[in-house]
Coordinates of C-alpha atoms in Angstrom, one line a residue:
Chain B
X68 CA -21.7 11.5 -28.9
X69 CA -18.1 11.9 -27.9
X70 CA -16.6 8.3 -27.2
X71 CA -16.0 7.4 -23.7
X72 CA -12.5 8.3 -22.2
X73 CA -10.9 4.9 -21.4
X74 CA -10.7 4.2 -17.6
X75 CA -7.3 4.8 -15.7
X76 CA -6.3 1.1 -15.9
X77 CA -7.1 0.7 -19.5
X78 CA -5.0 3.6 -20.4
X79 CA -2.1 2.0 -18.0
X80 CA -2.2 -1.3 -19.9
X81 CA -2.3 0.2 -23.3
X82 CA 1.1 2.2 -22.3
X83 CA 2.8 -0.9 -21.1
X84 CA 1.8 -2.7 -24.5
X85 CA 2.8 -0.1 -26.3
X86 CA 6.0 -0.1 -24.4
X87 CA 6.5 -3.9 -25.4
X88 CA 5.6 -3.4 -29.0
X89 CA 8.1 0.0 -29.1
X90 CA 10.7 -2.2 -27.2
X91 CA 10.8 -4.9 -30.2
X92 CA 10.3 -3.1 -32.9
X93 CA 10.6 0.8 -32.2
X94 CA 13.9 1.2 -34.4
X95 CA 11.7 0.3 -37.6
X96 CA 8.9 2.7 -36.9
X97 CA 8.8 6.5 -37.5
X98 CA 6.1 8.8 -35.9
X99 CA 3.4 7.8 -38.7
X100 CA 4.0 4.1 -37.9
X101 CA 4.1 4.3 -33.8
X102 CA 0.8 6.2 -34.2
X103 CA -0.6 3.6 -36.1
X104 CA 0.5 0.9 -33.9
X105 CA -0.9 3.1 -30.7
X106 CA -4.5 2.9 -32.4
X107 CA -4.3 -0.7 -33.1
X108 CA -2.6 -1.3 -29.3
X109 CA -5.7 0.8 -28.2
X110 CA -8.2 -1.2 -30.4
X111 CA -6.5 -4.8 -28.9
X112 CA -6.7 -3.4 -25.0
X113 CA -10.4 -2.3 -25.2
X114 CA -11.4 -5.8 -27.1
X115 CA -9.3 -7.6 -24.5
X116 CA -11.2 -6.1 -21.4
X117 CA -14.5 -6.7 -23.3
X118 CA -13.8 -10.2 -23.4
X119 CA -12.5 -10.2 -19.9
X120 CA -16.0 -9.0 -18.7
X121 CA -17.7 -11.6 -19.7
X122 CA -18.0 -14.9 -17.4
X123 CA -17.8 -18.3 -18.2
X124 CA -17.8 -21.5 -16.3
X125 CA -14.5 -23.9 -15.8
X126 CA -16.0 -26.5 -18.5
X127 CA -16.2 -23.8 -21.0
X128 CA -13.7 -25.0 -23.1
X129 CA -11.9 -23.2 -26.5
X130 CA -14.0 -24.3 -29.7
X131 CA -12.7 -26.2 -31.5
X132 CA -11.8 -28.6 -29.1
X133 CA -8.2 -30.3 -29.7
X134 CA -8.3 -33.5 -31.4
X135 CA -5.6 -36.0 -30.9
X136 CA -3.8 -37.6 -34.2
X137 CA -2.8 -40.9 -35.3
X138 CA -1.1 -40.7 -38.5
X139 CA -1.2 -44.0 -39.3
X140 CA -5.0 -44.1 -39.3
Chain Z
X292 CA -27.1 -17.1 -84.4
X293 CA -25.3 -18.3 -81.6
X294 CA -26.1 -16.7 -78.1
X295 CA -23.4 -14.7 -76.5
X296 CA -21.6 -17.3 -73.9
X297 CA -20.8 -14.2 -71.9
X298 CA -22.9 -13.5 -68.9
X299 CA -24.7 -16.9 -69.6
X300 CA -25.5 -19.3 -66.7
X301 CA -23.2 -22.3 -66.2
X302 CA -26.5 -24.6 -67.2
X303 CA -26.6 -22.9 -70.1
X304 CA -23.0 -23.1 -71.2
X305 CA -22.8 -26.7 -70.1
X306 CA -25.5 -27.5 -72.1
X307 CA -24.1 -25.8 -75.4
X308 CA -20.4 -27.3 -74.7
X309 CA -22.1 -31.0 -74.4
X310 CA -23.8 -30.6 -77.5
X311 CA -20.8 -29.1 -79.3
X312 CA -22.6 -26.2 -80.0
X313 CA -20.1 -24.3 -78.1
X314 CA -15.8 -25.1 -78.5
X315 CA -14.1 -25.2 -75.3
X316 CA -11.3 -23.8 -76.9
X317 CA -13.5 -20.6 -78.6
X318 CA -15.2 -20.0 -75.1
X319 CA -11.6 -20.1 -73.5
X320 CA -10.2 -17.7 -76.0
X321 CA -13.6 -15.4 -75.5
X322 CA -13.0 -14.9 -71.7
X323 CA -9.1 -14.7 -72.1
X324 CA -9.5 -11.6 -74.5
X325 CA -11.9 -10.0 -72.0
X326 CA -9.4 -10.7 -69.5
X327 CA -6.6 -9.2 -71.3
X328 CA -8.6 -6.1 -72.6
X329 CA -10.8 -5.4 -69.9
X330 CA -8.8 -6.7 -66.9
X331 CA -6.1 -4.3 -66.3
X332 CA -8.7 -1.3 -66.5
X333 CA -10.3 -2.9 -63.3
X334 CA -6.7 -4.1 -61.7
X335 CA -8.9 -7.4 -61.8
X336 CA -6.2 -9.8 -62.9
X337 CA -2.4 -10.6 -61.5
X338 CA -1.8 -13.6 -64.2
X339 CA -3.7 -14.4 -67.2
X340 CA -3.0 -17.9 -67.3
X341 CA -3.5 -18.4 -71.0
X342 CA -1.0 -21.3 -72.0
X343 CA -2.4 -23.5 -69.3
X344 CA -6.0 -22.6 -70.2
X345 CA -5.9 -23.5 -73.8
X346 CA -4.0 -26.4 -73.2
X347 CA -7.0 -27.6 -70.6
X348 CA -9.6 -26.4 -73.3
X349 CA -8.1 -28.4 -76.1
X350 CA -8.5 -31.5 -74.0
X351 CA -11.8 -30.9 -73.0
X352 CA -12.8 -30.4 -76.5
X353 CA -11.3 -33.8 -77.3
X354 CA -13.0 -35.2 -74.4
X355 CA -16.3 -34.4 -75.0
X356 CA -16.2 -34.9 -78.6
X357 CA -15.2 -38.5 -77.6
X358 CA -18.2 -38.7 -75.5
X359 CA -16.2 -38.6 -72.3
X360 CA -18.3 -36.0 -70.8
X361 CA -17.1 -35.1 -67.1
X362 CA -20.2 -32.9 -65.8
X363 CA -21.5 -29.4 -65.6
X364 CA -17.8 -27.5 -65.5
X365 CA -16.3 -29.6 -68.2
X366 CA -14.7 -26.8 -70.9
X367 CA -15.9 -23.8 -68.6
X368 CA -13.5 -21.2 -67.9
X369 CA -12.6 -20.0 -64.4
X370 CA -10.6 -17.4 -62.0
X371 CA -8.9 -18.3 -58.7
X372 CA -8.4 -15.8 -56.4
X373 CA -4.3 -15.7 -56.6
X374 CA -3.6 -17.2 -52.9
X375 CA -4.3 -20.5 -54.6
X376 CA -1.1 -22.4 -55.3
X377 CA -0.8 -23.4 -58.9
X378 CA 1.9 -25.4 -60.5
X379 CA 3.8 -24.8 -63.9
X380 CA 5.5 -21.6 -62.8
X381 CA 2.6 -19.3 -62.7
X382 CA 2.8 -17.1 -59.8
X383 CA 1.1 -17.1 -56.5
X384 CA 1.4 -13.8 -55.0
X385 CA -1.0 -13.3 -52.2
X386 CA -1.5 -9.8 -53.5
X387 CA 1.6 -8.7 -51.6
X388 CA 4.7 -6.8 -53.3
X389 CA 7.3 -8.8 -51.3
X390 CA 6.0 -12.0 -52.7
X391 CA 5.4 -10.9 -56.5
X392 CA 7.5 -13.6 -57.5
X393 CA 6.6 -16.3 -55.3
X394 CA 5.5 -19.8 -56.8
X395 CA 4.7 -23.1 -56.0
X396 CA 5.3 -26.6 -57.3
X397 CA 1.8 -28.0 -56.6
X398 CA -1.7 -27.2 -57.6
X399 CA -4.2 -26.5 -54.3
X400 CA -6.9 -29.1 -53.8
X401 CA -9.5 -26.8 -54.9
X402 CA -7.4 -26.1 -58.2
X403 CA -7.0 -30.0 -58.7
X404 CA -10.6 -30.6 -57.8
X405 CA -11.8 -28.2 -60.9
X406 CA -9.2 -29.7 -63.3
X407 CA -10.7 -33.0 -62.3
X408 CA -14.1 -31.6 -63.0
X409 CA -13.0 -29.9 -67.0
X410 CA -12.9 -26.7 -65.5
X411 CA -10.5 -24.4 -67.4
X412 CA -8.4 -22.0 -65.3
X413 CA -7.8 -18.9 -67.4
X414 CA -6.6 -16.4 -64.9
X415 CA -5.2 -15.9 -61.4
X416 CA -7.4 -12.8 -59.8
X417 CA -6.3 -9.9 -58.2
X418 CA -6.5 -9.8 -53.9
X419 CA -6.2 -7.5 -51.3
X420 CA -2.2 -7.9 -50.0
X421 CA -2.6 -11.2 -47.4
X422 CA -6.6 -11.0 -47.8
X423 CA -6.7 -8.1 -45.6
X424 CA -5.2 -9.9 -42.6
X425 CA -3.0 -7.2 -41.6
X426 CA -5.8 -4.6 -40.9
X427 CA -5.8 -2.4 -44.3
X428 CA -8.8 0.3 -44.3
X429 CA -8.4 1.6 -48.2
X430 CA -8.7 0.0 -51.3
X431 CA -5.2 1.0 -52.3
X432 CA -3.9 -2.2 -50.6
X433 CA -2.7 -4.3 -53.6
X434 CA 0.2 -4.2 -55.5
X435 CA -2.0 -4.6 -58.5
X436 CA -3.7 -1.3 -57.5
X437 CA -7.4 -0.8 -55.9
X438 CA -9.9 -3.1 -57.0
X439 CA -12.0 -1.3 -59.5
X440 CA -15.7 -1.9 -59.4
X441 CA -17.1 -2.6 -63.1
X442 CA -20.4 -0.8 -62.1
X443 CA -18.6 2.3 -61.3
X444 CA -14.5 2.2 -61.9
X445 CA -14.4 5.0 -59.4
X446 CA -15.6 3.1 -56.7
X447 CA -14.1 -0.3 -54.8
X448 CA -15.0 -3.7 -55.7
X449 CA -14.9 -4.8 -52.0
X450 CA -12.2 -7.1 -50.6
X451 CA -10.4 -9.0 -50.3
X452 CA -11.6 -11.3 -53.2
X453 CA -11.8 -8.3 -55.2
X454 CA -10.6 -9.3 -58.4
X455 CA -13.0 -12.6 -58.2
X456 CA -15.6 -10.2 -57.6
X457 CA -14.9 -8.0 -60.3
X458 CA -14.3 -10.4 -63.1
X459 CA -17.5 -12.2 -62.6
X460 CA -19.1 -8.9 -62.6
X461 CA -17.5 -7.9 -65.7
X462 CA -17.8 -11.2 -67.5
X463 CA -14.1 -12.0 -67.5
X464 CA -14.8 -15.5 -66.2
X465 CA -18.1 -17.3 -65.9
X466 CA -17.2 -18.1 -62.2
X467 CA -14.3 -17.7 -60.0
X468 CA -13.1 -18.7 -56.4
X469 CA -12.4 -16.4 -53.7
X470 CA -11.7 -16.9 -50.0
X471 CA -13.3 -15.6 -46.8
X472 CA -12.0 -15.1 -43.2
X473 CA -14.4 -12.5 -42.5
X474 CA -16.3 -10.6 -45.4
X475 CA -13.8 -11.5 -48.0
X476 CA -16.5 -13.5 -50.5
X477 CA -19.7 -11.7 -49.5
X478 CA -18.2 -8.3 -49.5
X479 CA -16.9 -8.2 -53.3
X480 CA -20.0 -10.2 -54.0
X481 CA -22.3 -7.6 -52.6
X482 CA -20.1 -4.4 -54.0
X483 CA -19.9 -6.1 -57.6
X484 CA -23.4 -7.4 -57.8
X485 CA -22.7 -11.2 -58.3
X486 CA -23.5 -14.0 -56.0
X487 CA -20.9 -15.2 -53.6
X488 CA -21.1 -18.5 -51.4
X489 CA -19.1 -18.8 -48.1
X490 CA -19.2 -22.7 -47.7
X491 CA -19.0 -24.1 -43.9
X492 CA -15.6 -24.0 -42.3
X493 CA -14.3 -27.3 -43.4
X494 CA -16.4 -27.9 -46.5
X495 CA -13.8 -27.0 -48.8
X496 CA -9.7 -27.9 -48.6
X497 CA -7.7 -25.0 -47.8
X498 CA -4.5 -27.0 -48.8
X499 CA -2.4 -25.0 -51.1
X500 CA -4.2 -21.7 -50.2
X501 CA -2.9 -19.0 -48.1
X502 CA -3.6 -19.4 -44.3
X503 CA -4.6 -15.8 -42.9
X504 CA -6.4 -17.5 -39.6
X505 CA -6.6 -21.1 -39.5
X506 CA -9.6 -21.5 -37.7
X507 CA -11.7 -18.5 -39.7
X508 CA -10.5 -19.4 -43.6
X509 CA -12.9 -20.7 -46.2
X510 CA -12.7 -21.3 -50.0
X511 CA -15.9 -20.7 -52.1
X512 CA -17.4 -19.6 -55.3
X513 CA -18.7 -16.4 -56.7
X514 CA -21.1 -16.5 -59.6
X515 CA -23.6 -14.9 -61.4
X516 CA -26.5 -17.0 -60.0
X517 CA -26.8 -19.4 -56.8
X518 CA -27.0 -22.5 -58.7
X519 CA -23.9 -21.7 -60.3
X520 CA -22.3 -21.5 -57.2
X521 CA -24.1 -24.9 -55.9
X522 CA -22.8 -26.4 -59.3
X523 CA -19.2 -25.2 -58.5
X524 CA -19.3 -26.3 -54.6
X525 CA -20.4 -29.6 -55.7
X526 CA -17.2 -30.2 -57.6
X527 CA -14.9 -28.5 -54.9
X528 CA -16.6 -29.7 -51.7
X529 CA -15.0 -32.8 -49.9
X530 CA -12.8 -34.3 -47.5
X531 CA -8.8 -33.9 -48.3
X532 CA -6.1 -35.7 -45.9
X533 CA -3.7 -32.4 -46.7
X534 CA -6.4 -30.3 -44.7
X535 CA -7.3 -31.7 -41.1
X536 CA -10.3 -29.0 -41.1
X537 CA -11.7 -30.6 -44.1
X538 CA -14.8 -32.3 -43.3
X539 CA -15.5 -35.9 -44.4
X540 CA -19.5 -35.0 -44.2
X541 CA -20.7 -35.8 -47.8
X542 CA -21.7 -32.8 -49.9
X543 CA -24.2 -33.3 -53.1
X544 CA -25.7 -30.1 -54.5
X545 CA -29.3 -30.6 -54.6
X546 CA -30.8 -28.5 -57.0
X547 CA -34.4 -29.5 -56.8
X548 CA -36.8 -26.8 -56.1
X549 CA -39.9 -28.6 -55.0
X550 CA -43.0 -26.3 -55.7
X551 CA -44.7 -24.8 -53.0
X552 CA -41.7 -25.2 -50.5
X553 CA -41.7 -22.6 -47.8
X554 CA -38.7 -21.3 -45.5
X555 CA -38.5 -19.7 -42.3
X556 CA -36.5 -16.9 -42.3
X557 CA -35.4 -14.7 -39.2
X558 CA -34.0 -11.4 -38.7
X559 CA -31.7 -10.5 -35.8
X560 CA -32.7 -7.3 -33.9
X561 CA -31.5 -3.8 -35.5
X562 CA -29.9 -5.5 -38.2
X563 CA -30.6 -2.6 -40.8
X564 CA -29.4 0.1 -38.2
X565 CA -26.1 0.8 -39.3
X566 CA -27.4 0.5 -43.2
X567 CA -27.4 3.2 -45.5
X568 CA -30.9 4.5 -47.0
X569 CA -30.6 2.3 -50.3
X570 CA -29.6 -0.7 -48.6
X571 CA -32.5 -0.4 -46.0
X572 CA -34.9 -0.3 -49.0
X573 CA -33.7 -2.9 -51.0
X574 CA -33.7 -5.0 -47.6
X575 CA -37.3 -3.8 -47.3
X576 CA -38.2 -4.9 -51.0
X577 CA -36.4 -8.0 -50.3
X578 CA -38.5 -8.9 -47.5
X579 CA -41.3 -8.8 -49.6
X580 CA -40.4 -11.2 -51.7
X581 CA -39.3 -13.4 -48.9
X582 CA -42.8 -13.3 -47.6
X583 CA -44.1 -14.8 -50.9
X584 CA -41.8 -18.0 -50.1
X585 CA -41.9 -18.1 -46.4
X586 CA -42.4 -16.5 -43.0
X587 CA -40.1 -13.6 -41.8
X588 CA -39.6 -13.3 -37.8
X589 CA -37.3 -11.4 -35.8
X590 CA -34.9 -13.4 -33.5
X591 CA -32.9 -12.9 -30.6
X592 CA -29.2 -13.6 -29.3
X593 CA -27.8 -13.3 -25.7
X594 CA -26.1 -9.7 -25.7
X595 CA -22.5 -10.9 -25.9
X596 CA -19.3 -9.3 -27.9
X597 CA -19.5 -11.4 -30.6
X598 CA -17.5 -9.0 -33.2
X599 CA -14.7 -8.7 -30.6
X600 CA -14.7 -12.6 -30.2
X601 CA -14.5 -13.3 -34.2
X602 CA -12.0 -10.0 -34.5
X603 CA -9.5 -11.1 -31.5
X604 CA -9.1 -15.0 -33.0
X605 CA -8.6 -13.1 -36.3
X606 CA -5.9 -10.6 -35.5
X607 CA -3.5 -13.2 -33.3
X608 CA -3.9 -15.9 -35.9
X609 CA -3.0 -13.8 -38.5
X610 CA -0.3 -12.3 -36.7
X611 CA 1.3 -16.0 -35.9
X612 CA 0.1 -17.1 -39.5
X613 CA 2.5 -13.9 -40.9
X614 CA 5.0 -14.2 -38.0
X615 CA 8.3 -14.7 -40.5
X616 CA 7.1 -11.6 -42.7
X617 CA 6.3 -9.2 -39.8
X618 CA 9.5 -10.2 -37.7
X619 CA 11.9 -9.9 -40.4
X620 CA 10.1 -6.4 -41.4
X621 CA 9.3 -7.9 -44.7
X622 CA 5.7 -6.1 -44.2
X623 CA 7.4 -2.7 -45.1
X624 CA 7.5 -3.6 -48.6
X625 CA 3.5 -3.4 -48.5
X626 CA 1.6 -1.5 -50.3
X627 CA -0.7 0.3 -47.9
X628 CA 0.8 2.4 -44.9
X629 CA -1.3 0.9 -42.4
X630 CA -0.5 -2.6 -43.2
X631 CA 3.3 -1.7 -42.6
X632 CA 3.1 -0.8 -39.1
X633 CA -0.6 -2.1 -37.7
X634 CA 0.7 -5.8 -37.6
X635 CA 3.4 -4.9 -35.0
X636 CA 0.7 -4.1 -32.5
X637 CA -0.6 -7.7 -32.5
X638 CA 2.3 -8.8 -30.1
X639 CA 0.1 -7.0 -27.7
X640 CA -2.8 -9.8 -27.6
X641 CA -2.1 -11.8 -24.6
X642 CA -2.6 -15.8 -24.9
X643 CA -5.1 -15.6 -22.3
X644 CA -7.7 -13.3 -24.3
X645 CA -7.2 -15.4 -27.3
X646 CA -8.0 -18.3 -25.5
X647 CA -11.1 -16.3 -23.8
X648 CA -12.1 -15.4 -27.3
X649 CA -12.1 -19.1 -28.4
X650 CA -13.9 -20.0 -25.2
X651 CA -16.7 -17.4 -26.1
X652 CA -16.5 -19.1 -29.6
X653 CA -18.2 -22.0 -28.3
X654 CA -20.9 -20.2 -27.0
X655 CA -21.6 -18.5 -30.0
X656 CA -21.6 -21.5 -32.0
X657 CA -24.1 -23.2 -29.6
X658 CA -26.3 -20.2 -29.2
X659 CA -26.5 -19.5 -33.1
X660 CA -27.3 -22.8 -33.8
X661 CA -30.0 -23.1 -31.4
X662 CA -31.5 -19.8 -33.0
X663 CA -31.2 -21.7 -36.4
X664 CA -32.3 -25.0 -35.4
X665 CA -36.0 -23.3 -35.1
X666 CA -35.6 -21.7 -38.3
X667 CA -34.3 -22.5 -42.0
X668 CA -32.0 -19.1 -42.3
X669 CA -30.9 -15.8 -41.1
X670 CA -31.3 -13.1 -43.7
X671 CA -29.9 -9.7 -43.4
X672 CA -28.6 -7.0 -45.7
X673 CA -25.3 -8.2 -47.6
X674 CA -23.1 -5.3 -46.6
X675 CA -24.2 -1.9 -44.7
X676 CA -23.2 0.1 -47.7
X677 CA -22.9 0.4 -51.3
X678 CA -19.3 0.4 -52.7
X679 CA -17.4 3.2 -51.6
X680 CA -15.1 5.8 -53.7
X681 CA -11.8 4.2 -54.8
X682 CA -9.7 6.9 -52.9
X683 CA -11.4 6.9 -49.8
X684 CA -11.0 4.6 -46.3
X685 CA -14.0 2.4 -46.0
X686 CA -15.7 1.2 -42.8
X687 CA -14.7 -2.0 -41.6
X688 CA -16.3 -4.3 -39.0
X689 CA -12.8 -6.1 -38.9
X690 CA -11.7 -3.0 -37.6
X691 CA -14.3 -2.1 -35.3
X692 CA -15.8 0.8 -37.3
X693 CA -19.1 -0.6 -38.6
X694 CA -21.4 -3.2 -36.8
X695 CA -21.6 -6.9 -38.7
X696 CA -23.3 -9.0 -36.0
X697 CA -23.9 -11.5 -39.1
X698 CA -20.5 -11.5 -40.5
X699 CA -19.0 -12.3 -36.9
X700 CA -21.3 -14.7 -35.9
X701 CA -21.5 -16.4 -38.9
X702 CA -17.7 -16.8 -39.8
X703 CA -17.0 -16.8 -36.0
X704 CA -19.1 -19.9 -35.9
X705 CA -18.1 -20.9 -39.6
X706 CA -21.7 -21.0 -41.0
X707 CA -22.6 -21.1 -44.9
X708 CA -23.8 -18.1 -46.4
X709 CA -24.7 -16.5 -49.8
X710 CA -25.0 -12.9 -50.6
X711 CA -27.1 -12.1 -53.7
X712 CA -27.7 -8.7 -55.4
X713 CA -31.1 -7.1 -54.6
X714 CA -31.0 -3.8 -56.1
X715 CA -29.3 -0.8 -57.4
X716 CA -28.8 2.4 -55.5
X717 CA -29.5 5.8 -57.5
X718 CA -26.2 6.1 -58.4
X719 CA -26.6 2.5 -59.9
X720 CA -24.3 0.7 -57.3
X721 CA -25.7 -2.8 -56.2
X722 CA -26.9 -3.5 -52.9
X723 CA -27.1 -7.1 -51.6
X724 CA -29.1 -9.6 -49.4
X725 CA -27.5 -12.6 -47.5
X726 CA -29.0 -15.6 -46.5
X727 CA -27.0 -17.6 -43.5
X728 CA -28.0 -21.2 -42.6
X729 CA -26.9 -24.0 -40.1
X730 CA -23.3 -25.6 -40.2
X731 CA -23.3 -28.0 -43.2
X732 CA -26.9 -26.7 -44.7
X733 CA -25.5 -25.3 -47.9
X734 CA -28.3 -26.7 -49.8
X735 CA -30.7 -24.9 -47.6
X736 CA -29.0 -21.6 -48.0
X737 CA -28.9 -22.1 -52.0
X738 CA -32.6 -23.0 -52.3
X739 CA -33.6 -19.8 -50.8
X740 CA -31.4 -17.7 -52.8
X741 CA -32.8 -19.7 -56.0
X742 CA -36.2 -19.2 -55.1
X743 CA -35.5 -15.5 -54.7
X744 CA -33.9 -15.2 -57.9
X745 CA -36.3 -16.9 -59.6
X746 CA -38.9 -13.9 -58.5
X747 CA -36.5 -11.2 -59.3
X748 CA -33.8 -10.0 -62.0
X749 CA -31.2 -8.0 -60.2
X750 CA -28.7 -11.2 -60.9
X751 CA -29.4 -10.7 -64.8
X752 CA -28.1 -6.9 -65.0
X753 CA -24.6 -6.4 -65.8
X754 CA -22.6 -3.0 -66.0
X755 CA -21.7 -1.5 -69.1
X756 CA -18.0 -1.4 -70.1

């Protein structure tokens, strides 16, 4: 079964973030490397949209929780 | 006639060493010869630590002779994945060409603990460059060459603890230390037909180990049997002021197998769906064995994106852990072409999305513990496929090209798991079975694996080299 085509807002986000990566590292990247970067950015954006689709409550904090430190024990 | 120490279980070696029937120096020499002879053929070894090994073996010999016996690892050789720091000018390369001259002036905590137990470091073992954290998709992703599987050198060992899996399977070391962020112990254990234990996150100090993803990295043993892995975990577990993640919860390996002990096993729905036919067949046979020692039932989990959660955390943390190497362009010297470019894309992971993954991780940890609290263990095929050809791209859960809910949940929630060999496909390549338990419940995981191995002989089969 062919993969579902990305929605326009997903395509737009991929292009924006790809532009950011290209701005930072483009001088080091040839055509093959840019294609590798594009594939990875596509995966990252698709993953982000999957994560954003899940609703969490205000009290659902990051795990593991932050633990304050005292170096003197 | 003295039985061959190659492929002998650790307890057997320990008994013979303690009685003086085996010499630690001769034992070290036996494995050093195999490492030097067979290791290069398999691309399994980075550095043979001959001098350090013989010094430690002579010390062990003198101590045992004098009655100062340290325990079941005293005088036993082992290999360490080459991401564990070792002093004395021994390189620690992280499998990466640009770091092939890297060295440290201290031993990782795991190395220190094994030395205190009297074990003898004989080799630093090959690994996928940077433990696979840059997104590799082919076996040729290490400056030491693709890890060749002892069962068929034209197939891959699995990764990223490639040398650890191959060295145990080929009888180059009695046991090895590997690391797992997602799959890096269970994958080579499965491909190479050995037993691999991924301990609970924080059970073993990571001080002196290369960081790939701080909240996911675990160190653990690969050996011939679950009992071997339990003996090693007993020596390396414990708190460490140098690693804030190392738990203060005590661990002592419980080797007792009460007669008639029964387990309650669970299976996630459709867990064999992505598997090859031979893997499914082996798993079906394994379930028949598990029915002899317990009950098996299907259990459900909420429909949440577990693999996306763990993948996002891994990619974001790895991008930060190797920030210097990426920003400086140092990754251009890595071996796999995809590792030289893909990491730049990680700048596209937004902080809010990483934090969302970390919040979902809390849900994951609570949900899986709720399921496991009514069971003893989840069981599943160790890997969806047998070893792939050495020159081909492989499917990877980390890249999202194959489903691996057990790996995503187990690593995301930091749970212990053990992979044991459970069959051979028609071409003679191993398949594997995994047991996954609640956090800090390695003893139940190992007890079930021991019970399985007491009823099967897959762990006693070895490749012909």
